[in-house]
XYZ file of C-alpha atoms in Angstrom:
507
model
C -58.437 -20.699 -62.326
C -58.435 -24.150 -60.642
C -55.051 -25.688 -59.904
C -54.554 -29.422 -59.858
C -52.429 -31.255 -57.296
C -48.743 -30.189 -57.434
C -46.900 -32.786 -59.580
C -43.595 -32.464 -57.610
C -41.711 -33.057 -60.845
C -42.233 -33.128 -64.593
C -42.473 -29.607 -65.982
C -41.891 -28.411 -62.438
C -38.161 -29.017 -62.878
C -38.202 -26.789 -65.955
C -39.851 -24.154 -63.767
C -37.033 -24.576 -61.241
C -34.352 -24.118 -63.925
C -35.885 -21.022 -65.527
C -36.667 -19.523 -62.106
C -33.034 -20.078 -61.120
C -31.766 -18.227 -64.188
C -34.401 -15.515 -63.773
C -33.177 -14.718 -60.268
C -29.575 -15.042 -61.447
C -30.066 -12.453 -64.201
C -32.216 -9.969 -62.312
C -30.553 -10.039 -58.879
C -26.924 -10.440 -59.955
C -26.206 -6.722 -60.326
C -28.388 -5.363 -57.467
C -26.920 -7.810 -54.938
C -23.359 -7.131 -56.155
C -24.007 -3.391 -56.109
C -21.196 -3.029 -53.560
C -18.746 -2.985 -56.491
C -20.718 -0.187 -58.161
C -21.121 1.562 -54.805
C -17.389 2.316 -54.624
C -17.431 3.703 -58.172
C -20.435 5.928 -57.447
C -18.741 7.268 -54.311
C -15.762 8.367 -56.406
C -17.833 9.561 -59.397
C -20.414 11.740 -57.618
C -18.581 12.597 -54.395
C -21.662 12.175 -52.181
C -21.700 10.833 -48.602
C -21.791 7.130 -47.842
C -25.308 7.270 -46.431
C -26.640 9.179 -49.438
C -24.947 6.912 -51.977
C -26.064 3.769 -50.158
C -29.672 4.671 -50.988
C -29.117 3.496 -54.591
C -28.329 -0.098 -53.631
C -30.810 -0.200 -50.776
C -33.645 1.007 -53.022
C -32.750 -1.545 -55.695
C -32.995 -4.363 -53.156
C -35.819 -2.908 -51.084
C -38.306 -1.257 -53.437
C -39.390 -4.547 -54.993
C -40.060 -5.991 -51.558
C -41.883 -2.840 -50.467
C -44.155 -3.285 -53.455
C -44.690 -6.995 -52.727
C -48.445 -6.607 -52.061
C -48.786 -4.978 -55.482
C -46.517 -7.615 -57.019
C -48.637 -10.377 -55.493
C -51.808 -8.834 -56.922
C -50.159 -8.605 -60.366
C -49.072 -12.251 -60.306
C -52.490 -13.379 -59.054
C -54.314 -11.320 -61.695
C -52.142 -11.843 -64.789
C -50.110 -14.959 -64.027
C -46.390 -15.546 -63.569
C -45.473 -15.708 -67.264
C -46.778 -12.278 -68.411
C -45.415 -10.623 -65.272
C -41.973 -12.186 -65.784
C -41.760 -11.049 -69.411
C -42.855 -7.510 -68.582
C -40.445 -7.316 -65.638
C -37.559 -8.445 -67.836
C -37.974 -5.280 -69.892
C -38.026 -3.212 -66.683
C -34.786 -4.646 -65.307
C -32.903 -4.393 -68.608
C -34.186 -0.889 -69.311
C -33.359 0.369 -65.815
C -29.789 -0.933 -65.971
C -29.196 0.631 -69.377
C -30.714 3.949 -68.287
C -28.368 4.006 -65.283
C -25.359 4.156 -67.598
C -26.445 7.701 -68.584
C -26.973 8.916 -64.991
C -25.725 12.532 -64.570
C -26.108 12.470 -60.770
C -27.032 10.299 -57.811
C -30.690 11.353 -57.932
C -31.109 9.922 -61.430
C -29.783 6.596 -60.109
C -32.418 6.620 -57.382
C -35.050 6.318 -60.111
C -33.345 4.287 -62.850
C -31.398 1.794 -60.738
C -33.213 2.023 -57.420
C -36.894 2.144 -58.400
C -37.118 0.730 -61.946
C -34.659 -2.149 -61.476
C -35.845 -2.783 -57.916
C -39.514 -2.986 -58.874
C -38.720 -5.318 -61.765
C -36.762 -7.598 -59.420
C -39.642 -7.633 -56.949
C -42.112 -8.703 -59.615
C -39.771 -11.439 -60.832
C -39.112 -12.736 -57.328
C -42.819 -12.988 -56.527
C -43.516 -14.692 -59.863
C -40.781 -17.312 -59.458
C -41.642 -18.148 -55.827
C -45.386 -18.360 -56.495
C -45.192 -20.605 -59.543
C -42.615 -22.870 -57.843
C -44.870 -23.336 -54.810
C -47.720 -24.250 -57.174
C -45.655 -26.994 -58.859
C -44.164 -28.503 -55.687
C -45.514 -29.738 -52.366
C -43.437 -32.553 -50.856
C -40.223 -31.215 -52.413
C -41.085 -27.544 -51.990
C -38.170 -26.852 -49.656
C -35.664 -28.298 -52.143
C -37.267 -26.469 -55.076
C -37.290 -23.114 -53.276
C -33.709 -23.676 -52.181
C -32.617 -24.358 -55.748
C -34.278 -21.324 -57.313
C -33.147 -18.991 -54.536
C -29.529 -19.993 -55.183
C -29.866 -18.199 -58.511
C -29.559 -14.813 -56.839
C -26.596 -16.010 -54.757
C -24.761 -17.417 -57.770
C -25.540 -14.139 -59.515
C -23.988 -12.236 -56.607
C -20.860 -14.407 -56.772
C -20.411 -14.066 -60.548
C -21.589 -10.480 -60.999
C -19.249 -9.193 -58.267
C -16.218 -10.302 -60.285
C -17.878 -9.662 -63.672
C -18.834 -6.061 -62.914
C -15.355 -5.309 -61.547
C -13.787 -6.697 -64.709
C -16.219 -4.837 -66.989
C -15.509 -1.567 -65.160
C -11.789 -1.990 -65.758
C -12.331 -2.783 -69.458
C -15.226 -0.516 -70.468
C -15.789 1.844 -67.557
C -18.840 2.182 -65.319
C -21.192 3.195 -68.154
C -20.144 0.320 -70.406
C -20.497 -2.128 -67.530
C -24.119 -1.123 -66.914
C -24.981 -1.330 -70.629
C -23.563 -4.857 -70.948
C -25.232 -6.064 -67.741
C -28.535 -4.594 -68.955
C -28.218 -6.448 -72.253
C -27.604 -9.721 -70.389
C -30.829 -9.150 -68.441
C -32.871 -9.397 -71.642
C -32.483 -13.179 -71.367
C -35.145 -12.989 -68.655
C -37.702 -12.770 -71.473
C -36.777 -16.268 -72.670
C -36.979 -17.635 -69.122
C -40.354 -16.030 -68.495
C -41.850 -17.503 -71.658
C -41.300 -21.019 -70.256
C -43.271 -20.392 -67.041
C -46.320 -22.376 -68.083
C -49.174 -22.011 -65.580
C -50.369 -25.087 -63.693
C -54.044 -25.276 -64.672
C -56.659 -27.946 -64.180
C -57.047 -30.370 -67.090
C -60.647 -31.147 -66.149
C -62.057 -27.736 -67.046
C -65.827 -27.288 -67.404
C -67.453 -27.352 -70.870
C -67.295 -24.118 -72.881
C -71.063 -23.520 -72.647
C -71.063 -23.914 -68.895
C -68.049 -21.640 -68.542
C -69.772 -19.002 -70.635
C -72.927 -19.194 -68.563
C -70.905 -18.999 -65.353
C -69.096 -15.873 -66.510
C -72.042 -13.802 -67.720
C -75.061 -14.430 -65.512
C -74.592 -11.278 -63.471
C -74.316 -9.054 -66.518
C -77.124 -10.903 -68.294
C -79.569 -10.593 -65.441
C -78.502 -7.057 -64.675
C -79.215 -6.087 -68.281
C -82.674 -7.624 -68.387
C -83.523 -6.413 -64.918
C -82.669 -2.889 -65.953
C -84.581 -3.283 -69.212
C -87.612 -4.493 -67.305
C -87.302 -1.596 -64.881
C -87.219 0.937 -67.705
C -90.289 -0.623 -69.336
C -92.152 -0.537 -66.042
C -91.219 3.098 -65.538
C -92.517 3.975 -69.000
C -95.743 2.064 -68.333
C -96.235 3.880 -65.010
C -95.650 7.257 -66.626
C -98.080 6.470 -69.411
C -100.681 5.162 -66.968
C -100.386 8.329 -64.916
C -100.819 10.432 -68.035
C -104.002 8.486 -68.995
C -105.516 8.770 -65.507
C -104.945 12.504 -65.425
C -106.601 12.979 -68.817
C -109.569 10.802 -67.791
C -110.161 12.887 -64.647
C -110.053 16.211 -66.470
C -111.937 15.161 -69.544
C -113.932 11.948 -69.276
C -115.290 11.885 -72.889
C -111.762 12.071 -74.226
C -110.547 9.216 -72.041
C -111.125 6.453 -74.560
C -109.655 8.509 -77.335
C -106.576 9.270 -75.281
C -106.209 5.607 -74.438
C -106.214 4.685 -78.100
C -103.770 7.458 -78.898
C -101.549 6.432 -76.004
C -101.242 2.882 -77.331
C -99.880 4.307 -80.550
C -97.610 6.594 -78.568
C -96.303 3.693 -76.497
C -95.542 1.777 -79.664
C -93.616 4.730 -81.007
C -91.729 5.092 -77.693
C -90.538 1.503 -77.828
C -88.880 2.125 -81.167
C -87.782 5.634 -80.450
C -84.010 6.029 -80.535
C -84.076 8.538 -77.711
C -85.701 6.087 -75.325
C -83.309 3.362 -76.429
C -80.397 5.638 -75.596
C -81.907 6.374 -72.177
C -82.260 2.654 -71.550
C -78.598 2.098 -72.308
C -77.564 4.969 -70.057
C -79.593 3.527 -67.181
C -78.170 0.052 -67.822
C -74.583 1.267 -67.909
C -75.050 3.422 -64.821
C -76.509 0.593 -62.775
C -73.877 -1.828 -64.042
C -71.074 0.573 -63.004
C -72.653 0.977 -59.585
C -72.766 -2.787 -59.081
C -69.184 -3.146 -60.332
C -67.970 -0.454 -57.935
C -69.863 -2.185 -55.126
C -68.183 -5.481 -55.926
C -64.732 -3.868 -56.008
C -65.385 -2.246 -52.663
C -66.458 -5.595 -51.213
C -63.249 -7.179 -52.507
C -61.255 -4.347 -50.928
C -62.976 -4.866 -47.584
C -62.448 -8.618 -47.821
C -58.731 -8.093 -48.466
C -58.334 -5.974 -45.339
C -60.414 -8.362 -43.234
C -58.165 -11.246 -44.298
C -55.129 -9.100 -43.487
C -56.425 -8.383 -40.006
C -57.080 -12.095 -39.482
C -53.463 -12.840 -40.418
C -52.132 -10.371 -37.864
C -54.215 -12.023 -35.145
C -51.899 -15.003 -35.559
C -49.108 -14.174 -33.077
C -46.481 -16.180 -35.013
C -47.245 -14.253 -38.180
C -47.098 -10.948 -36.280
C -43.726 -11.871 -34.768
C -42.535 -13.009 -38.185
C -43.095 -9.612 -39.794
C -41.203 -7.866 -36.933
C -38.338 -10.371 -37.235
C -37.986 -9.983 -40.995
C -38.034 -6.189 -40.685
C -35.273 -6.127 -38.044
C -33.291 -8.849 -39.831
C -33.129 -6.848 -43.056
C -32.246 -3.617 -41.258
C -29.257 -5.311 -39.673
C -28.398 -8.257 -41.915
C -28.473 -6.693 -45.372
C -25.804 -3.901 -45.050
C -22.766 -6.266 -45.025
C -23.528 -7.502 -48.542
C -23.538 -3.898 -49.757
C -20.840 -2.316 -47.596
C -18.327 -5.088 -46.817
C -15.941 -3.916 -49.542
C -15.954 -0.418 -48.074
C -15.487 -1.893 -44.592
C -12.294 -3.546 -45.826
C -11.108 -0.309 -47.451
C -11.852 1.616 -44.262
C -9.776 -0.935 -42.309
C -6.803 -0.098 -44.597
C -6.576 -3.627 -45.953
C -4.305 -3.679 -48.994
C -5.725 -4.828 -52.316
C -2.737 -7.167 -52.632
C -4.171 -9.220 -49.768
C -7.391 -9.832 -51.697
C -7.696 -13.390 -52.935
C -11.376 -12.969 -53.756
C -13.870 -10.082 -53.398
C -15.653 -10.256 -50.058
C -18.985 -9.868 -51.857
C -18.195 -12.954 -53.928
C -17.536 -14.912 -50.736
C -20.901 -13.807 -49.379
C -22.525 -14.865 -52.648
C -21.054 -18.349 -52.861
C -21.718 -19.095 -49.192
C -25.272 -17.837 -49.534
C -25.704 -20.400 -52.312
C -24.436 -23.155 -50.034
C -26.644 -21.942 -47.199
C -29.777 -21.849 -49.320
C -29.209 -25.390 -50.568
C -28.416 -26.896 -47.170
C -31.183 -25.052 -45.318
C -33.658 -25.856 -48.102
C -32.836 -29.553 -47.886
C -33.097 -29.493 -44.081
C -36.558 -27.920 -44.329
C -37.839 -31.024 -46.153
C -37.047 -33.352 -43.226
C -40.108 -34.040 -41.090
C -38.136 -33.977 -37.842
C -36.887 -30.420 -38.531
C -39.042 -27.565 -37.268
C -38.454 -24.924 -39.936
C -39.520 -22.056 -37.688
C -36.935 -22.943 -35.029
C -34.363 -23.411 -37.796
C -35.123 -19.919 -39.069
C -34.865 -18.458 -35.535
C -31.449 -20.119 -35.098
C -30.132 -18.423 -38.244
C -31.341 -15.050 -36.960
C -29.586 -15.407 -33.603
C -26.330 -16.559 -35.206
C -26.467 -13.656 -37.679
C -26.740 -11.192 -34.800
C -23.641 -12.669 -33.123
C -21.658 -12.506 -36.401
C -22.587 -8.833 -36.882
C -21.259 -8.043 -33.389
C -17.932 -9.632 -34.403
C -17.351 -7.448 -37.503
C -15.840 -4.473 -35.578
C -13.161 -6.835 -34.184
C -12.080 -8.037 -37.655
C -8.949 -6.165 -38.724
C -7.568 -8.440 -41.457
C -8.727 -9.834 -44.772
C -8.823 -13.383 -43.388
C -11.151 -12.541 -40.490
C -13.407 -10.421 -42.725
C -13.510 -13.266 -45.261
C -14.514 -15.758 -42.540
C -17.254 -13.461 -41.245
C -18.430 -12.827 -44.809
C -18.741 -16.580 -45.344
C -20.674 -17.059 -42.089
C -23.030 -14.170 -42.847
C -23.507 -15.405 -46.395
C -24.401 -18.911 -45.210
C -26.888 -17.581 -42.662
C -28.429 -15.236 -45.229
C -29.376 -18.423 -47.059
C -32.366 -18.566 -44.701
C -34.225 -16.734 -47.487
C -34.734 -20.142 -49.090
C -36.781 -21.388 -46.129
C -38.677 -18.164 -45.484
C -41.442 -18.961 -48.027
C -41.565 -22.440 -46.477
C -42.000 -20.966 -42.988
C -44.700 -18.611 -44.294
C -46.571 -21.479 -45.956
C -46.491 -23.571 -42.795
C -47.678 -20.612 -40.740
C -50.675 -19.442 -42.793
C -51.315 -22.268 -45.299
C -50.748 -22.504 -49.055
C -54.088 -20.852 -49.858
C -52.945 -17.648 -48.115
C -49.302 -17.756 -49.186
C -49.528 -15.032 -51.830
C -51.394 -12.664 -49.530
C -49.229 -13.249 -46.449
C -45.959 -13.385 -48.373
C -46.677 -10.043 -50.024
C -47.209 -8.418 -46.624
C -44.028 -9.928 -45.160
C -41.967 -8.913 -48.176
C -43.216 -5.342 -47.748
C -41.605 -5.212 -44.309
C -38.501 -6.962 -45.619
C -38.216 -4.301 -48.302
C -38.592 -1.588 -45.682
C -35.674 -3.116 -43.798
C -33.582 -3.450 -46.956
C -34.232 0.181 -47.847
C -33.372 1.555 -44.403
C -30.458 -0.702 -43.382
C -27.558 0.455 -45.621
C -28.345 4.201 -45.347
C -28.501 3.899 -41.554
C -25.096 2.186 -41.470
C -23.740 4.805 -43.881
C -25.075 7.636 -41.729
C -23.466 6.078 -38.658
C -20.146 6.128 -40.536
C -20.606 9.725 -41.698
C -21.348 10.657 -38.088
C -18.637 8.641 -36.267
C -16.138 8.024 -39.121
C -16.059 4.318 -38.229
C -18.322 1.264 -38.704
C -18.170 -0.169 -35.162
C -21.251 1.593 -33.791
C -23.203 0.822 -36.960
C -22.649 -2.928 -36.730
C -23.400 -2.997 -32.996
C -26.733 -1.439 -33.894
C -27.280 -3.951 -36.721
C -26.506 -6.935 -34.511
C -28.882 -5.697 -31.814
C -31.729 -5.400 -34.337
C -31.281 -8.955 -35.622
C -30.997 -10.448 -32.120
C -34.135 -8.616 -30.983
C -36.119 -9.949 -33.961
C -34.893 -13.491 -33.349
C -35.821 -13.468 -29.652
C -39.297 -12.063 -30.362
C -39.997 -14.776 -32.932
C -38.659 -17.454 -30.577
C -40.933 -16.211 -27.796
C -43.991 -16.323 -30.091
C -43.184 -19.882 -31.215
C -42.548 -21.442 -27.792
C -44.969 -24.328 -27.052
C -45.663 -23.073 -23.524
C -46.674 -19.676 -24.926
C -48.924 -21.421 -27.458
C -50.632 -23.368 -24.671
C -51.285 -20.254 -22.589
C -52.653 -18.358 -25.562
C -54.877 -21.197 -26.744
C -56.463 -21.474 -23.296
C -57.241 -17.744 -23.127
C -58.498 -17.241 -26.663
C -59.265 -19.150 -29.803
C -57.786 -18.350 -33.188
C -60.081 -16.630 -35.720
C -61.474 -18.722 -38.588
C -59.054 -19.603 -41.400
C -56.041 -18.702 -39.211
C -53.438 -21.282 -38.325
C -50.905 -21.362 -35.549
C -47.499 -22.675 -36.562
C -47.855 -25.800 -34.454
C -51.130 -26.801 -36.085
C -49.977 -26.026 -39.616
C -46.710 -27.908 -39.276
C -48.535 -31.054 -38.215
C -51.068 -30.870 -41.052
């Protein structure tokens, strides 16, 4: 498929709208799972660390499977993947309403819903990047606010549905709402080249390998038959010279009968199919080797290597507040009468604001998006260190707003990735980075929950979380420093098709 130049408008704005609603519908419940988390704690009576696995899997499994999701989107396109994933998300949510224990939720809510969300996220980001170039930061910021708006609305919606219909009814209704993803996915029209080659040329380009393989194999079989027949004639001539001419005449008739013999035709087809399968397997193996070679080339870029460490540590430390902040408030003995708004809703609305503002900033030429991303990491680490000192609803609400705003750096992460490795390697590199992000999402909340089960307080857990985020931010800052780039460039050259951040950002 050949893509034309991104239009930066037109149908691209329709893509932005449907991608916004897709992320709103699929991520609303998993991101607001903190409301369900409290209900599952009371319903199943398991520990905080064990119960936190449900929400962490839902938000992490899709990212862990990002390389697979990227391959699916590249192979089948964003529209088929989005429609299929809509069924997964809706089905997983509805199945969760019948969960008899926490282990059932690991599969239905954690794996099924999480994998569907991962496929939808990759589809929406990929197709948006294809439609936008100059306004890519704004477009990515707009679609990524869908998940944040979903967090804000679904936090209050799920709480209200639980009070009216119970936990099971809430999950059934939320699952039914997710079916609207099918309508959004159907509008994700692929951006294809209008100047496609003529049908005859396309057909010739698609079948030459098979065509020549077939005739090459047919020729080989004929030659083998001729050699066998020639050997048979020579042997007869040596043993019985007078019968040589007679055998030659008989052999011509035999050869004619062999050419029309069904048995030989079947053997030809077997040989053809066998050789074709061997060549196909060889091609697949070459593609596999090429994939891993390209992956190794990416990791030779020090900025990319630091980026995957930073995103891993950021998600280990930065994701737990969005899942556990409600329980943090309950553990601090804050009365429900003091609640003006759920803390998760505050995180959601401020994440929306953060994604929009950071996305707009990323479009300014004078803004270095990598340094902007590093700044959000360092500030997030400081905010996590402050959570243990918050003993009132007001201070927790302020910290929730700050953390929510800084979590909006997700809108510029695809932008940073594109500037680091180039648009042609975005799908490959982004899938790898999202794998590590998913690993962090999956491990973060259970680790914080285990710290609480061990110490019966959250202070140690959030000190650990803040340290992880600060470490990731400092490592990425060190890799991006101009002086470090100069020293590295003097000692070694980058491999082919690999871009340092400085070079890519000036392109």
